[in-house]
Tab-separated table of C-alpha atoms and ligand atoms in Angstrom:
chain	number	residue	atom	x	y	z
A	1	MET	CA	-20.661	9.598	16.597
A	2	THR	CA	-23.633	7.334	17.332
A	3	SER	CA	-23.311	3.640	17.974
A	4	SER	CA	-25.476	2.866	14.950
A	5	ARG	CA	-22.882	4.689	12.843
A	6	LEU	CA	-20.172	2.598	14.519
A	7	ASP	CA	-22.001	-0.609	13.751
A	8	ALA	CA	-22.816	0.470	10.228
A	9	PHE	CA	-19.300	1.295	9.064
A	10	PRO	CA	-18.893	-1.147	6.214
A	11	ARG	CA	-15.172	-1.850	6.036
A	12	HIS	CA	-12.413	-3.239	8.160
A	13	VAL	CA	-9.167	-1.394	7.634
A	14	ARG	CA	-5.603	-2.675	7.377
A	15	ILE	CA	-2.395	-0.816	8.202
A	16	ALA	CA	0.768	-1.225	6.136
A	17	PRO	CA	3.810	0.457	7.702
A	18	SER	CA	6.275	1.503	4.994
A	19	VAL	CA	9.799	0.487	5.916
A	20	LEU	CA	11.172	3.232	3.675
A	21	ALA	CA	11.048	5.377	6.818
A	22	ALA	CA	12.653	2.716	9.049
A	23	ASP	CA	16.250	2.679	10.235
A	24	PHE	CA	17.873	0.491	7.559
A	25	GLY	CA	20.676	-0.338	9.980
A	26	HIS	CA	18.097	-2.141	12.119
A	27	LEU	CA	15.606	-3.143	9.472
A	28	ALA	CA	14.709	-6.575	10.853
A	29	ASP	CA	14.110	-5.089	14.321
A	30	ASN	CA	11.879	-2.408	12.795
A	31	VAL	CA	9.886	-5.042	10.908
A	32	LYS	CA	9.523	-7.077	14.118
A	33	ALA	CA	8.316	-3.978	15.980
A	34	ALA	CA	5.688	-3.247	13.324
A	35	HIS	CA	4.604	-6.906	13.382
A	36	ALA	CA	4.309	-6.851	17.196
A	37	ALA	CA	2.309	-3.608	17.047
A	38	GLY	CA	-0.292	-5.249	14.812
A	39	ALA	CA	0.717	-4.242	11.283
A	40	HIS	CA	-1.397	-6.124	8.745
A	41	TYR	CA	1.074	-5.736	5.876
A	42	LEU	CA	4.687	-4.636	5.658
A	43	HIS	CA	5.069	-2.191	2.753
A	44	PHE	CA	8.341	-2.220	0.789
A	45	ASP	CA	9.065	0.627	-1.631
A	46	VAL	CA	11.345	-0.507	-4.451
A	47	MET	CA	12.684	2.475	-6.447
A	48	ASP	CA	14.913	2.233	-9.491
A	49	ALA	CA	16.161	5.835	-9.968
A	50	HIS	CA	14.382	5.776	-13.340
A	51	PHE	CA	10.629	5.563	-12.823
A	52	VAL	CA	11.225	7.822	-9.819
A	53	PRO	CA	14.408	9.828	-9.225
A	54	ASN	CA	15.214	8.069	-5.957
A	55	LEU	CA	16.904	4.705	-5.366
A	56	SER	CA	15.847	2.640	-2.336
A	57	PHE	CA	16.482	-1.109	-2.083
A	58	GLY	CA	15.898	-4.249	-4.092
A	59	PRO	CA	14.623	-7.791	-3.662
A	60	ALA	CA	17.624	-9.022	-1.650
A	61	VAL	CA	16.797	-6.590	1.155
A	62	ILE	CA	13.154	-7.707	1.232
A	63	GLN	CA	14.246	-11.334	1.305
A	64	SER	CA	16.650	-10.628	4.181
A	65	VAL	CA	13.809	-9.614	6.541
A	66	ARG	CA	11.377	-12.381	5.590
A	67	GLN	CA	12.351	-14.220	8.784
A	68	ALA	CA	11.278	-11.212	10.854
A	69	SER	CA	7.566	-11.445	9.980
A	70	ALA	CA	5.180	-13.819	8.239
A	71	ARG	CA	2.655	-11.055	7.542
A	72	VAL	CA	1.817	-9.968	3.996
A	73	PHE	CA	4.850	-8.408	2.321
A	74	ASP	CA	3.348	-5.687	0.148
A	75	VAL	CA	5.929	-4.701	-2.481
A	76	HIS	CA	5.367	-1.356	-4.209
A	77	LEU	CA	7.343	-1.410	-7.439
A	78	MET	CA	8.301	2.117	-8.475
A	79	VAL	CA	10.239	0.565	-11.311
A	80	THR	CA	10.133	1.017	-15.081
A	81	GLU	CA	9.093	-2.237	-16.796
A	82	PRO	CA	9.129	-4.513	-13.727
A	83	MET	CA	9.000	-7.539	-16.076
A	84	ARG	CA	12.712	-7.011	-16.709
A	85	HIS	CA	13.404	-8.094	-13.129
A	86	LEU	CA	10.547	-10.540	-12.680
A	87	GLU	CA	12.638	-13.476	-11.460
A	88	LEU	CA	14.454	-11.304	-8.934
A	89	PHE	CA	11.198	-9.945	-7.527
A	90	LEU	CA	9.616	-13.372	-7.321
A	91	GLY	CA	12.690	-14.619	-5.451
A	92	SER	CA	12.156	-12.011	-2.733
A	93	GLU	CA	9.105	-13.905	-1.369
A	94	GLY	CA	6.947	-10.800	-1.561
A	95	ASP	CA	3.265	-11.730	-1.325
A	96	LEU	CA	1.627	-8.828	-3.131
A	97	PHE	CA	3.270	-6.877	-5.946
A	98	THR	CA	1.900	-3.491	-6.945
A	99	LEU	CA	2.961	-2.144	-10.331
A	100	HIS	CA	2.475	1.356	-11.665
A	101	VAL	CA	0.185	1.730	-14.645
A	102	GLU	CA	2.584	4.425	-15.931
A	103	ALA	CA	5.587	2.063	-15.756
A	104	CYS	CA	4.418	-0.831	-17.932
A	105	ALA	CA	4.050	-0.834	-21.722
A	106	ASP	CA	1.743	-3.841	-21.434
A	107	VAL	CA	-0.167	-3.765	-18.140
A	108	PRO	CA	-2.275	-6.947	-18.643
A	109	SER	CA	0.680	-9.181	-19.458
A	110	THR	CA	2.734	-7.749	-16.594
A	111	LEU	CA	-0.094	-8.421	-14.124
A	112	GLN	CA	-0.470	-11.890	-15.596
A	113	ALA	CA	3.244	-12.664	-15.168
A	114	PHE	CA	3.024	-12.059	-11.404
A	115	ARG	CA	-0.292	-13.924	-11.186
A	116	ALA	CA	1.203	-16.911	-12.977
A	117	ALA	CA	3.683	-17.123	-10.100
A	118	LYS	CA	0.733	-17.274	-7.654
A	119	LYS	CA	1.323	-13.766	-6.350
A	120	ARG	CA	-1.316	-11.217	-5.475
A	121	VAL	CA	-1.221	-8.178	-7.739
A	122	GLY	CA	-1.937	-4.499	-7.355
A	123	LEU	CA	-1.962	-1.540	-9.684
A	124	ALA	CA	-1.015	2.025	-8.718
A	125	ILE	CA	-1.595	5.479	-10.153
A	126	LYS	CA	0.511	8.587	-9.586
A	127	PRO	CA	-1.180	11.894	-8.621
A	128	ASP	CA	-1.236	13.187	-12.209
A	129	THR	CA	-2.724	9.986	-13.618
A	130	PRO	CA	-6.514	9.983	-13.996
A	131	VAL	CA	-8.454	7.285	-12.235
A	132	GLU	CA	-9.788	6.149	-15.631
A	133	ALA	CA	-6.337	4.676	-16.325
A	134	LEU	CA	-6.879	2.163	-13.541
A	135	LEU	CA	-10.605	1.432	-13.764
A	136	PRO	CA	-10.494	-1.067	-16.661
A	137	TYR	CA	-8.106	-3.325	-14.726
A	138	LEU	CA	-10.058	-3.449	-11.460
A	139	PRO	CA	-11.561	-6.930	-12.026
A	140	ASP	CA	-8.036	-8.321	-12.510
A	141	LEU	CA	-6.603	-6.897	-9.284
A	142	ASP	CA	-6.257	-7.767	-5.620
A	143	LEU	CA	-5.459	-4.162	-4.766
A	144	ALA	CA	-5.750	-0.693	-6.279
A	145	LEU	CA	-3.331	1.966	-5.027
A	146	VAL	CA	-4.020	5.688	-5.150
A	147	MET	CA	-0.790	7.607	-4.549
A	148	THR	CA	-1.550	10.534	-2.253
A	149	VAL	CA	1.907	12.049	-2.777
A	150	GLU	CA	4.268	12.095	-5.756
A	151	PRO	CA	6.071	8.735	-5.523
A	152	GLY	CA	9.765	8.799	-4.709
A	153	TRP	CA	10.116	10.000	-1.132
A	154	GLY	CA	8.623	9.615	2.299
A	155	GLY	CA	7.634	12.529	4.498
A	156	GLN	CA	5.632	14.532	1.939
A	157	ALA	CA	2.289	16.223	2.562
A	158	PHE	CA	-0.924	14.336	1.753
A	159	MET	CA	-2.750	15.603	-1.346
A	160	PRO	CA	-6.463	15.884	-0.414
A	161	ALA	CA	-7.506	16.157	-4.073
A	162	MET	CA	-6.638	12.455	-4.452
A	163	LEU	CA	-9.618	11.513	-2.262
A	164	GLU	CA	-11.907	11.951	-5.241
A	165	LYS	CA	-10.084	9.093	-7.003
A	166	VAL	CA	-10.554	6.981	-3.881
A	167	ARG	CA	-14.296	7.706	-3.942
A	168	VAL	CA	-14.582	6.773	-7.617
A	169	LEU	CA	-12.704	3.516	-7.101
A	170	ARG	CA	-14.710	2.628	-3.990
A	171	GLN	CA	-17.937	3.093	-5.926
A	172	ALA	CA	-16.665	0.941	-8.787
A	173	ILE	CA	-15.453	-1.814	-6.435
A	174	ASP	CA	-18.738	-1.888	-4.536
A	175	ARG	CA	-20.911	-1.620	-7.643
A	176	GLU	CA	-19.252	-4.701	-9.168
A	177	ASP	CA	-18.858	-6.372	-5.757
A	178	LEU	CA	-15.169	-6.929	-6.478
A	179	ASN	CA	-12.763	-8.463	-3.989
A	180	VAL	CA	-10.242	-5.647	-4.386
A	181	ARG	CA	-8.526	-3.757	-1.570
A	182	LEU	CA	-8.182	0.003	-1.953
A	183	GLN	CA	-4.888	1.408	-0.704
A	184	VAL	CA	-3.635	4.956	-0.144
A	185	ASP	CA	0.060	5.752	0.154
A	186	GLY	CA	1.746	9.012	1.098
A	187	GLY	CA	1.307	11.507	3.927
A	188	ILE	CA	-0.888	9.192	5.994
A	189	ASN	CA	-1.191	10.173	9.649
A	190	ALA	CA	-4.030	9.975	12.194
A	191	GLU	CA	-5.973	12.725	10.458
A	192	THR	CA	-5.479	11.825	6.805
A	193	ALA	CA	-6.030	8.130	7.608
A	194	VAL	CA	-9.558	8.843	8.791
A	195	ALA	CA	-10.300	11.058	5.775
A	196	SER	CA	-8.998	8.342	3.430
A	197	VAL	CA	-11.084	5.601	5.024
A	198	LEU	CA	-14.210	7.750	4.959
A	199	ALA	CA	-13.565	8.265	1.226
A	200	GLY	CA	-13.362	4.488	0.761
A	201	ALA	CA	-9.787	3.319	1.371
A	202	ASP	CA	-9.242	0.105	3.347
A	203	VAL	CA	-5.433	-0.245	3.355
A	204	LEU	CA	-3.354	2.594	4.786
A	205	VAL	CA	0.363	2.827	4.001
A	206	ALA	CA	2.189	4.920	6.587
A	207	GLY	CA	5.933	5.531	6.682
A	208	SER	CA	7.155	8.542	8.583
A	209	SER	CA	4.176	8.640	10.956
A	210	ILE	CA	5.001	5.083	12.113
A	211	PHE	CA	8.823	4.977	12.015
A	212	ALA	CA	9.423	8.460	13.416
A	213	PRO	CA	12.874	8.867	15.015
A	214	GLY	CA	12.718	9.131	18.795
A	215	GLN	CA	9.234	7.560	18.966
A	216	THR	CA	8.251	3.932	19.264
A	217	VAL	CA	6.488	2.030	16.507
A	218	ALA	CA	4.009	0.735	19.109
A	219	ASP	CA	3.056	4.246	20.269
A	220	ASN	CA	2.679	5.477	16.697
A	221	MET	CA	0.540	2.501	15.702
A	222	ASP	CA	-1.593	3.077	18.812
A	223	ARG	CA	-2.096	6.726	17.877
A	224	LEU	CA	-3.208	5.802	14.380
A	225	THR	CA	-5.551	3.033	15.478
A	226	ALA	CA	-7.025	5.211	18.262
A	227	ALA	CA	-7.919	7.890	15.701
A	228	LEU	CA	-9.583	5.279	13.492
A	229	HIS	CA	-11.522	3.787	16.406
A	230	GLN	CA	-12.631	7.232	17.504
A	231	ALA	CA	-14.082	7.760	14.037
A	232	GLY	CA	-15.991	4.485	14.342
A	233	ILE	CA	-13.648	2.522	12.075
A	234	SER	CA	-12.556	-1.002	13.014
A	235	LEU	CA	-9.356	-2.741	12.034
A	236	ALA	CA	-9.359	-6.093	10.299
A	237	PRO	CA	-8.076	-8.978	12.403
A	238	VAL	CA	-4.367	-9.579	11.890
A	239	GLU	CA	-3.907	-12.725	9.795
B	1	DX5	C1	6.511	7.091	-1.546
B	1	DX5	C2	6.272	5.712	-1.035
B	1	DX5	C3	5.593	5.638	0.265
B	1	DX5	C4	6.332	6.268	1.414
B	1	DX5	C5	5.284	6.889	2.284
B	1	DX5	O1	6.980	7.008	-2.847
B	1	DX5	O2	5.502	4.972	-1.958
B	1	DX5	O3	5.262	4.296	0.600
B	1	DX5	O4	7.102	5.396	2.176
B	1	DX5	O5	5.911	7.638	3.243
B	1	DX5	P1	5.120	8.667	4.161
B	1	DX5	O6	4.118	7.893	4.935
B	1	DX5	O7	6.206	9.250	5.004
B	1	DX5	O8	4.484	9.675	3.248
B	2	ZN	ZN1	4.790	2.960	-1.291
């Protein structure tokens, strides 16, 4: 890796630990540990046992840890028709809400409903959903999310075939000079993080590689950031 390559790398990357893999009995402490270790976002996976088979937690749980960190609360809604629970979600003080294109009958009006409440909005696609389903909405988004596992559970293996979607979205974002972050979620560890960033991602969601039992959040964050630095990739400053 030459220093000119290091200097030339075009993007600063953000890390979003997913609390789905945290110890729910000590959730606030886990959020504080991720904050202290330099997490840019905290990623909250809301699952409704309908859009995905699993059930996780709802807005009240997100709200309960707001005092633990003022960083961006990145709420991933794996929920059918999130409009049905709009007021509840808005009450959770999440900062960024990512909807699934497959979950909304009317994507533009759902995005608009969150925007009207002065929230940042993202749009996600599952592994079987073509990238073309997301492309038309890019100018309306703060974030595009490429799922790199089937949504529903943590701890699954990264799907390398999803990197092609990341490349297509990166090209589209850069071509139009859009202010849209490009997130990957699922199976992210030191190795797949680097591959994802080289394909164009700039926000990395990581659950089980950060909140691994018997390891510290700080050590796991260090391992991830060291791998990125070694590949010549810099992290964004923590806001
Ligand atoms: C999966 C969730 C992910 C999950 C990632 O449906 O959207 O955010 O927490 O977990 P890992 O990093 O363990 O794959
Ligand atoms: Zn997620």
